[in-house]
Amino acid sequence: MCATKNTQSVALSDANLAILPKDIPRPKYDRKKLRPGIVHIGVGNFHRAHQAWYLHHLMQNGRAHDWAIIGAGVRSYDTAMRTRLLAQDCLTTLIQISARGASAEVVGSMVDYLPIQDDCSALIQKMADPAIRIVSLTVTEGGYFIAPTDGGFEVGHPDIQHDVAHPETPRTAFGAIVAALKLRRQSGVDPFTVLSCDNLRGNGAIARQTVVSLAGQSDPDLADWISAHCSFPNSMVDCIVPTTGPSELAMVQELGIEDAAPVTHESYRQWVIEDDFCAGRPELEEAGAILTDDVHNYEAMKIRILNAGHQVLANVGELLSVDTIAQCMAHPLISEFFHKVEHEEIVPYVAPVPDMSPADYAELIASRFSNPEIRDTTRRVAFDGSSRHPEFILPILKDALAANGSVKGLALVEALWARMCAGTRDDGSHIQDNDPIWPHLSVVAKASEFNPMKWLEQRQIYGNLAVDPVFASAFCHWLELIWNEGSASAVEVYLGHAKTTQGEDKV
């Protein structure tokens, strides 16, 4: 259903639901009668277009009315989102963008948003409430305190050290989870399920590692209780959800709604979840989620082909001043680079899932990335490369090296990321800080202009890959070429359209 443009708009609120434009679906259920069952930490656009959408559609069909969502956050920047959502009764306008046009709906599955506090006290108390049976998270790939060297728990992180020393007044989401589980245990209340919705392979196992390890630092008995009784299902989430900017705000106004936090998203959406919930769950399969005991292959396919594919596009897109992912796919050189890397160096290391081969999924992803109506910026996709490259790109590199496969394209992807972190595009324009450790990355990237191995010596990122002669040689070749002749020239050489002027191609 395509929504029509309106010259006047209605402020989004419970009181105004009945007078919203008639062609925009809105909650049919009585939101005042919803009862919370989920606390979600990290209320960004993705959560509202994905998990909140599934719950909303269950509620529209008369189900899950005791599974309403309470939003939460642990960082100061979450305060702005909380303010915007509370002002509109935690309602969100979702705008689906497709080649057929835009359609909108108002989602009402979130009913409150907890205060953002330094000691997380409101969050801890709410999670200790027996009514809460699931605590879900979207805290980004870098938010799980994974040690870069061995994938274990990063106990030395300053925030973790704070939570170990002050377990009753934590500053991290996981410290708050541990504190709430301790209160539930003391009160004789069963634990809740911790459901990660972040793009991590084995995200449930990683969430378990973080929670149990953190608890064990101050209360080993509690850690044992959590390990024995709490569940941490693995899951795979998939939907392209751009950042909200001026054009999205204008779009929702044109539809006749005043919404300070609208969300645009593509028409494709998938959620695959391990069916392991210690305190019950909503009937998510009735809204289209896939409940299975084997998430691994779905997860690996999505993370390797979509998330790694995003990194293939975003870094070179930034360097060549291409603003969006769709524009990258329309750029002949970048698009050919993407297809070659995907099919020759990523797809061979992905297993099929029911009804979908890796090659077919790669073509599906190419089509989704090419949608010009989805303004997903290269900047957003390139954000936090220090977490995304180790999670999305480097595991494929390791598999390819173990199989004696080509790593030319993936090594070039890493070299392009290194060049991007120097902070300037090929045309000399400035790239704003775009990583939690950007100042460090920028210093190393600039030093790597004269010694490419300086980049690989970041062992917290590359580990033993830094001393692999095949990868290191290819990386150094590409980075030297990029600095000397430009990013486009390096991609041309990789594609076989040009030869390097530096002498024989070593890769």
PDB file of C-alpha atoms in Angstrom, residues 94-382:
ATOM      1  CA  LEU A  94       8.207   2.769   9.820  1.00  0.00           C
ATOM      2  CA  ILE A  95       8.543   3.690   6.144  1.00  0.00           C
ATOM      3  CA  GLN A  96       9.213   0.782   3.819  1.00  0.00           C
ATOM      4  CA  ILE A  97      11.091   1.772   0.680  1.00  0.00           C
ATOM      5  CA  SER A  98      10.887  -0.356  -2.447  1.00  0.00           C
ATOM      6  CA  ALA A  99      10.980   0.046  -6.210  1.00  0.00           C
ATOM      7  CA  ARG A 100       7.173   0.251  -6.097  1.00  0.00           C
ATOM      8  CA  GLY A 101       7.272   3.283  -3.828  1.00  0.00           C
ATOM      9  CA  ALA A 102       6.962   3.955  -0.102  1.00  0.00           C
ATOM     10  CA  SER A 103       4.468   2.585   2.378  1.00  0.00           C
ATOM     11  CA  ALA A 104       4.195   3.412   6.042  1.00  0.00           C
ATOM     12  CA  GLU A 105       2.860   1.959   9.265  1.00  0.00           C
ATOM     13  CA  VAL A 106       2.918   3.064  12.895  1.00  0.00           C
ATOM     14  CA  VAL A 107       4.396   0.515  15.312  1.00  0.00           C
ATOM     15  CA  GLY A 108       3.359   0.474  18.962  1.00  0.00           C
ATOM     16  CA  SER A 109       5.037  -2.518  20.598  1.00  0.00           C
ATOM     17  CA  MET A 110       7.316  -0.341  22.773  1.00  0.00           C
ATOM     18  CA  VAL A 111       5.544   1.152  25.753  1.00  0.00           C
ATOM     19  CA  ASP A 112       8.245   2.899  27.812  1.00  0.00           C
ATOM     20  CA  TYR A 113      11.893   3.959  27.801  1.00  0.00           C
ATOM     21  CA  LEU A 114      13.873   3.802  31.035  1.00  0.00           C
ATOM     22  CA  PRO A 115      15.985   6.732  32.284  1.00  0.00           C
ATOM     23  CA  ILE A 116      19.652   6.740  31.255  1.00  0.00           C
ATOM     24  CA  GLN A 117      21.625   6.710  34.513  1.00  0.00           C
ATOM     25  CA  ASP A 118      25.311   6.425  35.393  1.00  0.00           C
ATOM     26  CA  ASP A 119      24.603   3.587  37.838  1.00  0.00           C
ATOM     27  CA  CYS A 120      21.957   1.849  35.659  1.00  0.00           C
ATOM     28  CA  SER A 121      19.695   1.588  38.716  1.00  0.00           C
ATOM     29  CA  ALA A 122      16.367   1.926  36.868  1.00  0.00           C
ATOM     30  CA  LEU A 123      17.512  -0.601  34.262  1.00  0.00           C
ATOM     31  CA  ILE A 124      18.622  -3.084  36.924  1.00  0.00           C
ATOM     32  CA  GLN A 125      15.358  -2.791  38.852  1.00  0.00           C
ATOM     33  CA  LYS A 126      13.246  -3.257  35.732  1.00  0.00           C
ATOM     34  CA  MET A 127      15.216  -6.312  34.583  1.00  0.00           C
ATOM     35  CA  ALA A 128      14.818  -7.765  38.098  1.00  0.00           C
ATOM     36  CA  ASP A 129      11.032  -7.564  37.717  1.00  0.00           C
ATOM     37  CA  PRO A 130       9.654 -11.120  37.313  1.00  0.00           C
ATOM     38  CA  ALA A 131       7.447  -9.889  34.441  1.00  0.00           C
ATOM     39  CA  ILE A 132      10.561  -9.389  32.301  1.00  0.00           C
ATOM     40  CA  ARG A 133      11.362 -12.685  30.625  1.00  0.00           C
ATOM     41  CA  ILE A 134      13.638 -11.554  27.783  1.00  0.00           C
ATOM     42  CA  VAL A 135      16.413  -8.969  27.786  1.00  0.00           C
ATOM     43  CA  SER A 136      17.492  -8.256  24.213  1.00  0.00           C
ATOM     44  CA  LEU A 137      20.380  -6.184  22.917  1.00  0.00           C
ATOM     45  CA  THR A 138      21.584  -4.246  19.909  1.00  0.00           C
ATOM     46  CA  VAL A 139      24.782  -2.713  21.284  1.00  0.00           C
ATOM     47  CA  THR A 140      26.935  -3.084  18.103  1.00  0.00           C
ATOM     48  CA  GLU A 141      29.562  -5.673  17.339  1.00  0.00           C
ATOM     49  CA  GLY A 142      32.148  -3.812  19.418  1.00  0.00           C
ATOM     50  CA  GLY A 143      30.040  -3.790  22.578  1.00  0.00           C
ATOM     51  CA  TYR A 144      30.619  -7.358  23.778  1.00  0.00           C
ATOM     52  CA  PHE A 145      34.126  -6.966  25.255  1.00  0.00           C
ATOM     53  CA  ILE A 146      35.733  -9.630  23.091  1.00  0.00           C
ATOM     54  CA  ALA A 147      39.504  -9.935  23.484  1.00  0.00           C
ATOM     55  CA  PRO A 148      41.022  -9.358  20.007  1.00  0.00           C
ATOM     56  CA  THR A 149      43.843 -11.834  20.520  1.00  0.00           C
ATOM     57  CA  ASP A 150      41.887 -15.011  21.290  1.00  0.00           C
ATOM     58  CA  GLY A 151      38.180 -14.125  21.178  1.00  0.00           C
ATOM     59  CA  GLY A 152      37.837 -14.538  24.945  1.00  0.00           C
ATOM     60  CA  PHE A 153      36.458 -12.079  27.479  1.00  0.00           C
ATOM     61  CA  GLU A 154      38.284  -8.737  27.583  1.00  0.00           C
ATOM     62  CA  VAL A 155      38.481  -8.476  31.354  1.00  0.00           C
ATOM     63  CA  GLY A 156      41.026  -5.656  31.226  1.00  0.00           C
ATOM     64  CA  HIS A 157      38.712  -3.150  29.547  1.00  0.00           C
ATOM     65  CA  PRO A 158      38.292  -0.085  31.817  1.00  0.00           C
ATOM     66  CA  ASP A 159      34.491  -0.324  31.804  1.00  0.00           C
ATOM     67  CA  ILE A 160      34.653  -3.997  32.760  1.00  0.00           C
ATOM     68  CA  GLN A 161      37.153  -3.242  35.503  1.00  0.00           C
ATOM     69  CA  HIS A 162      34.731  -0.651  36.856  1.00  0.00           C
ATOM     70  CA  ASP A 163      31.886  -3.179  36.854  1.00  0.00           C
ATOM     71  CA  VAL A 164      34.045  -5.779  38.597  1.00  0.00           C
ATOM     72  CA  ALA A 165      34.926  -3.276  41.328  1.00  0.00           C
ATOM     73  CA  HIS A 166      31.388  -1.840  41.552  1.00  0.00           C
ATOM     74  CA  PRO A 167      28.969  -4.652  40.611  1.00  0.00           C
ATOM     75  CA  GLU A 168      25.951  -2.913  42.139  1.00  0.00           C
ATOM     76  CA  THR A 169      26.502   0.323  40.195  1.00  0.00           C
ATOM     77  CA  PRO A 170      27.741  -0.847  36.771  1.00  0.00           C
ATOM     78  CA  ARG A 171      28.261   1.276  33.701  1.00  0.00           C
ATOM     79  CA  THR A 172      27.868  -1.427  31.005  1.00  0.00           C
ATOM     80  CA  ALA A 173      24.783  -3.223  29.745  1.00  0.00           C
ATOM     81  CA  PHE A 174      26.316  -6.537  30.769  1.00  0.00           C
ATOM     82  CA  GLY A 175      27.137  -5.287  34.249  1.00  0.00           C
ATOM     83  CA  ALA A 176      23.497  -4.256  34.596  1.00  0.00           C
ATOM     84  CA  ILE A 177      22.349  -7.686  33.386  1.00  0.00           C
ATOM     85  CA  VAL A 178      24.548  -9.402  35.961  1.00  0.00           C
ATOM     86  CA  ALA A 179      23.285  -7.114  38.742  1.00  0.00           C
ATOM     87  CA  ALA A 180      19.661  -7.798  37.775  1.00  0.00           C
ATOM     88  CA  LEU A 181      20.201 -11.552  37.625  1.00  0.00           C
ATOM     89  CA  LYS A 182      21.763 -11.394  41.092  1.00  0.00           C
ATOM     90  CA  LEU A 183      18.634  -9.678  42.448  1.00  0.00           C
ATOM     91  CA  ARG A 184      16.394 -12.262  40.785  1.00  0.00           C
ATOM     92  CA  ARG A 185      18.414 -15.104  42.290  1.00  0.00           C
ATOM     93  CA  GLN A 186      18.274 -13.530  45.744  1.00  0.00           C
ATOM     94  CA  SER A 187      14.493 -13.145  45.410  1.00  0.00           C
ATOM     95  CA  GLY A 188      13.941 -16.679  44.170  1.00  0.00           C
ATOM     96  CA  VAL A 189      12.908 -15.457  40.706  1.00  0.00           C
ATOM     97  CA  ASP A 190      13.881 -17.462  37.640  1.00  0.00           C
ATOM     98  CA  PRO A 191      16.360 -15.838  35.225  1.00  0.00           C
ATOM     99  CA  PHE A 192      15.471 -14.234  31.901  1.00  0.00           C
ATOM    100  CA  THR A 193      16.693 -15.060  28.409  1.00  0.00           C
ATOM    101  CA  VAL A 194      19.477 -12.828  27.058  1.00  0.00           C
ATOM    102  CA  LEU A 195      18.818 -12.391  23.330  1.00  0.00           C
ATOM    103  CA  SER A 196      21.546 -10.742  21.266  1.00  0.00           C
ATOM    104  CA  CYS A 197      20.371  -9.136  18.027  1.00  0.00           C
ATOM    105  CA  ASP A 198      23.817  -7.937  16.934  1.00  0.00           C
ATOM    106  CA  ASN A 199      25.743  -9.033  13.853  1.00  0.00           C
ATOM    107  CA  LEU A 200      28.134 -11.426  15.551  1.00  0.00           C
ATOM    108  CA  ARG A 201      28.703 -15.009  14.539  1.00  0.00           C
ATOM    109  CA  GLY A 202      27.504 -17.041  17.524  1.00  0.00           C
ATOM    110  CA  ASN A 203      26.077 -13.904  19.132  1.00  0.00           C
ATOM    111  CA  GLY A 204      24.285 -15.910  21.816  1.00  0.00           C
ATOM    112  CA  ALA A 205      27.431 -17.799  22.766  1.00  0.00           C
ATOM    113  CA  ILE A 206      29.337 -14.501  22.872  1.00  0.00           C
ATOM    114  CA  ALA A 207      26.667 -12.903  25.064  1.00  0.00           C
ATOM    115  CA  ARG A 208      26.874 -15.920  27.378  1.00  0.00           C
ATOM    116  CA  GLN A 209      30.649 -15.592  27.558  1.00  0.00           C
ATOM    117  CA  THR A 210      30.423 -11.905  28.470  1.00  0.00           C
ATOM    118  CA  VAL A 211      27.701 -12.266  31.105  1.00  0.00           C
ATOM    119  CA  VAL A 212      29.040 -15.402  32.787  1.00  0.00           C
ATOM    120  CA  SER A 213      32.658 -14.215  32.714  1.00  0.00           C
ATOM    121  CA  LEU A 214      31.769 -10.826  34.164  1.00  0.00           C
ATOM    122  CA  ALA A 215      29.673 -12.414  36.924  1.00  0.00           C
ATOM    123  CA  GLY A 216      32.514 -14.779  37.733  1.00  0.00           C
ATOM    124  CA  GLN A 217      34.888 -11.899  38.415  1.00  0.00           C
ATOM    125  CA  SER A 218      32.977 -10.866  41.535  1.00  0.00           C
ATOM    126  CA  ASP A 219      30.573 -13.737  42.336  1.00  0.00           C
ATOM    127  CA  PRO A 220      31.547 -17.231  41.071  1.00  0.00           C
ATOM    128  CA  ASP A 221      28.413 -18.810  42.558  1.00  0.00           C
ATOM    129  CA  LEU A 222      26.231 -16.362  40.647  1.00  0.00           C
ATOM    130  CA  ALA A 223      28.165 -17.138  37.469  1.00  0.00           C
ATOM    131  CA  ASP A 224      27.468 -20.843  37.962  1.00  0.00           C
ATOM    132  CA  TRP A 225      23.748 -20.152  38.511  1.00  0.00           C
ATOM    133  CA  ILE A 226      23.556 -18.011  35.364  1.00  0.00           C
ATOM    134  CA  SER A 227      25.402 -20.630  33.334  1.00  0.00           C
ATOM    135  CA  ALA A 228      23.086 -23.387  34.527  1.00  0.00           C
ATOM    136  CA  HIS A 229      19.730 -21.596  34.309  1.00  0.00           C
ATOM    137  CA  CYS A 230      19.933 -18.624  31.928  1.00  0.00           C
ATOM    138  CA  SER A 231      19.599 -19.078  28.148  1.00  0.00           C
ATOM    139  CA  PHE A 232      21.436 -17.201  25.404  1.00  0.00           C
ATOM    140  CA  PRO A 233      19.966 -18.161  22.020  1.00  0.00           C
ATOM    141  CA  ASN A 234      21.975 -17.485  18.888  1.00  0.00           C
ATOM    142  CA  SER A 235      20.192 -15.397  16.296  1.00  0.00           C
ATOM    143  CA  MET A 236      20.625 -13.887  12.849  1.00  0.00           C
ATOM    144  CA  VAL A 237      19.006 -10.569  11.973  1.00  0.00           C
ATOM    145  CA  ASP A 238      18.720  -9.111   8.489  1.00  0.00           C
ATOM    146  CA  CYS A 239      17.171  -5.869   7.257  1.00  0.00           C
ATOM    147  CA  ILE A 240      18.853  -2.802   5.769  1.00  0.00           C
ATOM    148  CA  VAL A 241      17.927   0.192   7.919  1.00  0.00           C
ATOM    149  CA  PRO A 242      19.552   3.537   7.065  1.00  0.00           C
ATOM    150  CA  THR A 243      20.270   6.353   9.476  1.00  0.00           C
ATOM    151  CA  THR A 244      17.492   8.912   9.862  1.00  0.00           C
ATOM    152  CA  GLY A 245      18.411  12.300   8.442  1.00  0.00           C
ATOM    153  CA  PRO A 246      16.692  15.386   7.026  1.00  0.00           C
ATOM    154  CA  SER A 247      15.294  13.552   3.985  1.00  0.00           C
ATOM    155  CA  GLU A 248      13.678  10.890   6.174  1.00  0.00           C
ATOM    156  CA  LEU A 249      12.194  13.535   8.453  1.00  0.00           C
ATOM    157  CA  ALA A 250      10.817  15.329   5.391  1.00  0.00           C
ATOM    158  CA  MET A 251       9.429  12.048   4.051  1.00  0.00           C
ATOM    159  CA  VAL A 252       7.372  11.326   7.163  1.00  0.00           C
ATOM    160  CA  GLN A 253       6.075  14.905   7.135  1.00  0.00           C
ATOM    161  CA  GLU A 254       4.923  14.434   3.541  1.00  0.00           C
ATOM    162  CA  LEU A 255       3.003  11.348   4.668  1.00  0.00           C
ATOM    163  CA  GLY A 256       1.109  13.489   7.148  1.00  0.00           C
ATOM    164  CA  ILE A 257       2.832  12.572  10.423  1.00  0.00           C
ATOM    165  CA  GLU A 258       5.026  14.585  12.754  1.00  0.00           C
ATOM    166  CA  ASP A 259       7.501  11.985  13.980  1.00  0.00           C
ATOM    167  CA  ALA A 260      10.840  13.048  15.474  1.00  0.00           C
ATOM    168  CA  ALA A 261      12.300   9.555  15.070  1.00  0.00           C
ATOM    169  CA  PRO A 262      10.937   7.849  11.941  1.00  0.00           C
ATOM    170  CA  VAL A 263      12.696   4.844  10.455  1.00  0.00           C
ATOM    171  CA  THR A 264      13.086   3.891   6.802  1.00  0.00           C
ATOM    172  CA  HIS A 265      13.864   0.311   5.829  1.00  0.00           C
ATOM    173  CA  GLU A 266      13.953  -2.020   2.867  1.00  0.00           C
ATOM    174  CA  SER A 267      11.161  -4.482   2.100  1.00  0.00           C
ATOM    175  CA  TYR A 268      13.295  -7.542   2.975  1.00  0.00           C
ATOM    176  CA  ARG A 269      13.383  -8.700   6.591  1.00  0.00           C
ATOM    177  CA  GLN A 270      14.593 -11.938   8.199  1.00  0.00           C
ATOM    178  CA  TRP A 271      15.073 -13.164  11.773  1.00  0.00           C
ATOM    179  CA  VAL A 272      16.434 -16.644  12.487  1.00  0.00           C
ATOM    180  CA  ILE A 273      16.535 -17.606  16.162  1.00  0.00           C
ATOM    181  CA  GLU A 274      17.682 -20.626  18.118  1.00  0.00           C
ATOM    182  CA  ASP A 275      14.639 -21.903  20.005  1.00  0.00           C
ATOM    183  CA  ASP A 276      16.191 -21.718  23.480  1.00  0.00           C
ATOM    184  CA  PHE A 277      14.227 -19.479  25.864  1.00  0.00           C
ATOM    185  CA  CYS A 278      14.397 -20.268  29.571  1.00  0.00           C
ATOM    186  CA  ALA A 279      11.392 -18.110  30.530  1.00  0.00           C
ATOM    187  CA  GLY A 280       9.090 -18.505  27.548  1.00  0.00           C
ATOM    188  CA  ARG A 281       8.824 -16.451  24.388  1.00  0.00           C
ATOM    189  CA  PRO A 282       6.284 -14.793  22.091  1.00  0.00           C
ATOM    190  CA  GLU A 283       5.140 -16.811  19.070  1.00  0.00           C
ATOM    191  CA  LEU A 284       7.586 -15.067  16.768  1.00  0.00           C
ATOM    192  CA  GLU A 285       7.201 -17.688  14.047  1.00  0.00           C
ATOM    193  CA  GLU A 286       3.616 -16.429  13.612  1.00  0.00           C
ATOM    194  CA  ALA A 287       5.101 -13.109  12.457  1.00  0.00           C
ATOM    195  CA  GLY A 288       7.561 -14.741  10.059  1.00  0.00           C
ATOM    196  CA  ALA A 289      10.623 -15.422  12.203  1.00  0.00           C
ATOM    197  CA  ILE A 290      12.406 -18.743  11.712  1.00  0.00           C
ATOM    198  CA  LEU A 291      12.843 -20.718  14.947  1.00  0.00           C
ATOM    199  CA  THR A 292      15.467 -23.413  14.572  1.00  0.00           C
ATOM    200  CA  ASP A 293      18.088 -25.376  16.465  1.00  0.00           C
ATOM    201  CA  ASP A 294      20.672 -24.562  13.764  1.00  0.00           C
ATOM    202  CA  VAL A 295      21.223 -20.840  13.263  1.00  0.00           C
ATOM    203  CA  HIS A 296      24.887 -21.203  12.305  1.00  0.00           C
ATOM    204  CA  ASN A 297      24.640 -21.532   8.516  1.00  0.00           C
ATOM    205  CA  TYR A 298      22.027 -18.770   8.159  1.00  0.00           C
ATOM    206  CA  GLU A 299      24.188 -16.555  10.318  1.00  0.00           C
ATOM    207  CA  ALA A 300      27.406 -17.314   8.441  1.00  0.00           C
ATOM    208  CA  MET A 301      25.782 -16.703   5.056  1.00  0.00           C
ATOM    209  CA  LYS A 302      24.397 -13.335   6.090  1.00  0.00           C
ATOM    210  CA  ILE A 303      27.466 -12.097   7.944  1.00  0.00           C
ATOM    211  CA  ARG A 304      29.905 -13.174   5.241  1.00  0.00           C
ATOM    212  CA  ILE A 305      27.961 -12.139   2.153  1.00  0.00           C
ATOM    213  CA  LEU A 306      25.980  -9.116   3.360  1.00  0.00           C
ATOM    214  CA  ASN A 307      28.050  -7.654   6.206  1.00  0.00           C
ATOM    215  CA  ALA A 308      31.420  -8.407   4.632  1.00  0.00           C
ATOM    216  CA  GLY A 309      30.009  -7.215   1.312  1.00  0.00           C
ATOM    217  CA  HIS A 310      29.109  -3.918   2.944  1.00  0.00           C
ATOM    218  CA  GLN A 311      32.758  -3.457   3.933  1.00  0.00           C
ATOM    219  CA  VAL A 312      33.893  -4.301   0.394  1.00  0.00           C
ATOM    220  CA  LEU A 313      31.785  -1.377  -0.842  1.00  0.00           C
ATOM    221  CA  ALA A 314      31.965   1.205   1.914  1.00  0.00           C
ATOM    222  CA  ASN A 315      35.689   1.848   2.245  1.00  0.00           C
ATOM    223  CA  VAL A 316      36.371   2.280  -1.472  1.00  0.00           C
ATOM    224  CA  GLY A 317      33.122   4.245  -1.733  1.00  0.00           C
ATOM    225  CA  GLU A 318      34.342   6.697   0.899  1.00  0.00           C
ATOM    226  CA  LEU A 319      37.713   7.050  -0.818  1.00  0.00           C
ATOM    227  CA  LEU A 320      36.076   7.752  -4.177  1.00  0.00           C
ATOM    228  CA  SER A 321      33.530  10.184  -2.675  1.00  0.00           C
ATOM    229  CA  VAL A 322      30.477   8.019  -3.371  1.00  0.00           C
ATOM    230  CA  ASP A 323      27.792   8.876  -0.851  1.00  0.00           C
ATOM    231  CA  THR A 324      25.513   5.831  -0.634  1.00  0.00           C
ATOM    232  CA  ILE A 325      25.668   2.069  -0.984  1.00  0.00           C
ATOM    233  CA  ALA A 326      23.213   2.182  -3.896  1.00  0.00           C
ATOM    234  CA  GLN A 327      25.461   4.696  -5.649  1.00  0.00           C
ATOM    235  CA  CYS A 328      28.405   2.364  -5.057  1.00  0.00           C
ATOM    236  CA  MET A 329      26.477  -0.412  -6.790  1.00  0.00           C
ATOM    237  CA  ALA A 330      25.723   1.963  -9.693  1.00  0.00           C
ATOM    238  CA  HIS A 331      29.421   2.895  -9.991  1.00  0.00           C
ATOM    239  CA  PRO A 332      30.843   0.580 -12.706  1.00  0.00           C
ATOM    240  CA  LEU A 333      34.255   0.117 -11.085  1.00  0.00           C
ATOM    241  CA  ILE A 334      33.035  -0.367  -7.508  1.00  0.00           C
ATOM    242  CA  SER A 335      30.211  -2.666  -8.595  1.00  0.00           C
ATOM    243  CA  GLU A 336      32.542  -4.913 -10.589  1.00  0.00           C
ATOM    244  CA  PHE A 337      34.939  -4.997  -7.643  1.00  0.00           C
ATOM    245  CA  PHE A 338      32.094  -6.016  -5.322  1.00  0.00           C
ATOM    246  CA  HIS A 339      30.864  -8.823  -7.583  1.00  0.00           C
ATOM    247  CA  LYS A 340      34.349 -10.233  -8.151  1.00  0.00           C
ATOM    248  CA  VAL A 341      35.289 -10.301  -4.464  1.00  0.00           C
ATOM    249  CA  GLU A 342      31.906 -11.726  -3.451  1.00  0.00           C
ATOM    250  CA  HIS A 343      31.849 -14.573  -5.961  1.00  0.00           C
ATOM    251  CA  GLU A 344      35.548 -15.462  -6.018  1.00  0.00           C
ATOM    252  CA  GLU A 345      36.695 -14.880  -2.429  1.00  0.00           C
ATOM    253  CA  ILE A 346      33.608 -14.937  -0.178  1.00  0.00           C
ATOM    254  CA  VAL A 347      30.983 -17.279  -1.655  1.00  0.00           C
ATOM    255  CA  PRO A 348      33.373 -20.294  -1.746  1.00  0.00           C
ATOM    256  CA  TYR A 349      33.566 -20.168   2.064  1.00  0.00           C
ATOM    257  CA  VAL A 350      29.824 -20.071   2.753  1.00  0.00           C
ATOM    258  CA  ALA A 351      27.582 -23.113   3.216  1.00  0.00           C
ATOM    259  CA  PRO A 352      24.057 -23.217   1.723  1.00  0.00           C
ATOM    260  CA  VAL A 353      20.864 -22.975   3.791  1.00  0.00           C
ATOM    261  CA  PRO A 354      17.470 -24.477   2.959  1.00  0.00           C
ATOM    262  CA  ASP A 355      16.163 -22.987  -0.311  1.00  0.00           C
ATOM    263  CA  MET A 356      19.147 -20.661  -0.825  1.00  0.00           C
ATOM    264  CA  SER A 357      22.617 -21.216  -2.288  1.00  0.00           C
ATOM    265  CA  PRO A 358      25.466 -18.809  -1.413  1.00  0.00           C
ATOM    266  CA  ALA A 359      25.688 -17.638  -5.044  1.00  0.00           C
ATOM    267  CA  ASP A 360      21.961 -16.896  -5.176  1.00  0.00           C
ATOM    268  CA  TYR A 361      22.143 -15.073  -1.847  1.00  0.00           C
ATOM    269  CA  ALA A 362      25.013 -12.959  -3.183  1.00  0.00           C
ATOM    270  CA  GLU A 363      22.830 -11.910  -6.110  1.00  0.00           C
ATOM    271  CA  LEU A 364      19.946 -11.162  -3.748  1.00  0.00           C
ATOM    272  CA  ILE A 365      22.265  -8.971  -1.693  1.00  0.00           C
ATOM    273  CA  ALA A 366      23.482  -7.175  -4.821  1.00  0.00           C
ATOM    274  CA  SER A 367      19.866  -6.407  -5.718  1.00  0.00           C
ATOM    275  CA  ARG A 368      19.082  -5.155  -2.216  1.00  0.00           C
ATOM    276  CA  PHE A 369      22.204  -2.989  -2.114  1.00  0.00           C
ATOM    277  CA  SER A 370      21.275  -1.490  -5.498  1.00  0.00           C
ATOM    278  CA  ASN A 371      17.918  -0.055  -4.376  1.00  0.00           C
ATOM    279  CA  PRO A 372      18.374   3.692  -4.994  1.00  0.00           C
ATOM    280  CA  GLU A 373      15.460   4.544  -2.708  1.00  0.00           C
ATOM    281  CA  ILE A 374      17.361   3.236   0.327  1.00  0.00           C
ATOM    282  CA  ARG A 375      19.760   6.032   1.252  1.00  0.00           C
ATOM    283  CA  ASP A 376      22.182   3.925   3.238  1.00  0.00           C
ATOM    284  CA  THR A 377      25.327   5.993   3.460  1.00  0.00           C
ATOM    285  CA  THR A 378      28.824   4.670   2.940  1.00  0.00           C
ATOM    286  CA  ARG A 379      29.766   6.529   6.109  1.00  0.00           C
ATOM    287  CA  ARG A 380      27.262   4.567   8.214  1.00  0.00           C
ATOM    288  CA  VAL A 381      28.348   1.252   6.742  1.00  0.00           C
ATOM    289  CA  ALA A 382      32.042   2.078   7.158  1.00  0.00           C
TER     290      ALA A 382
END
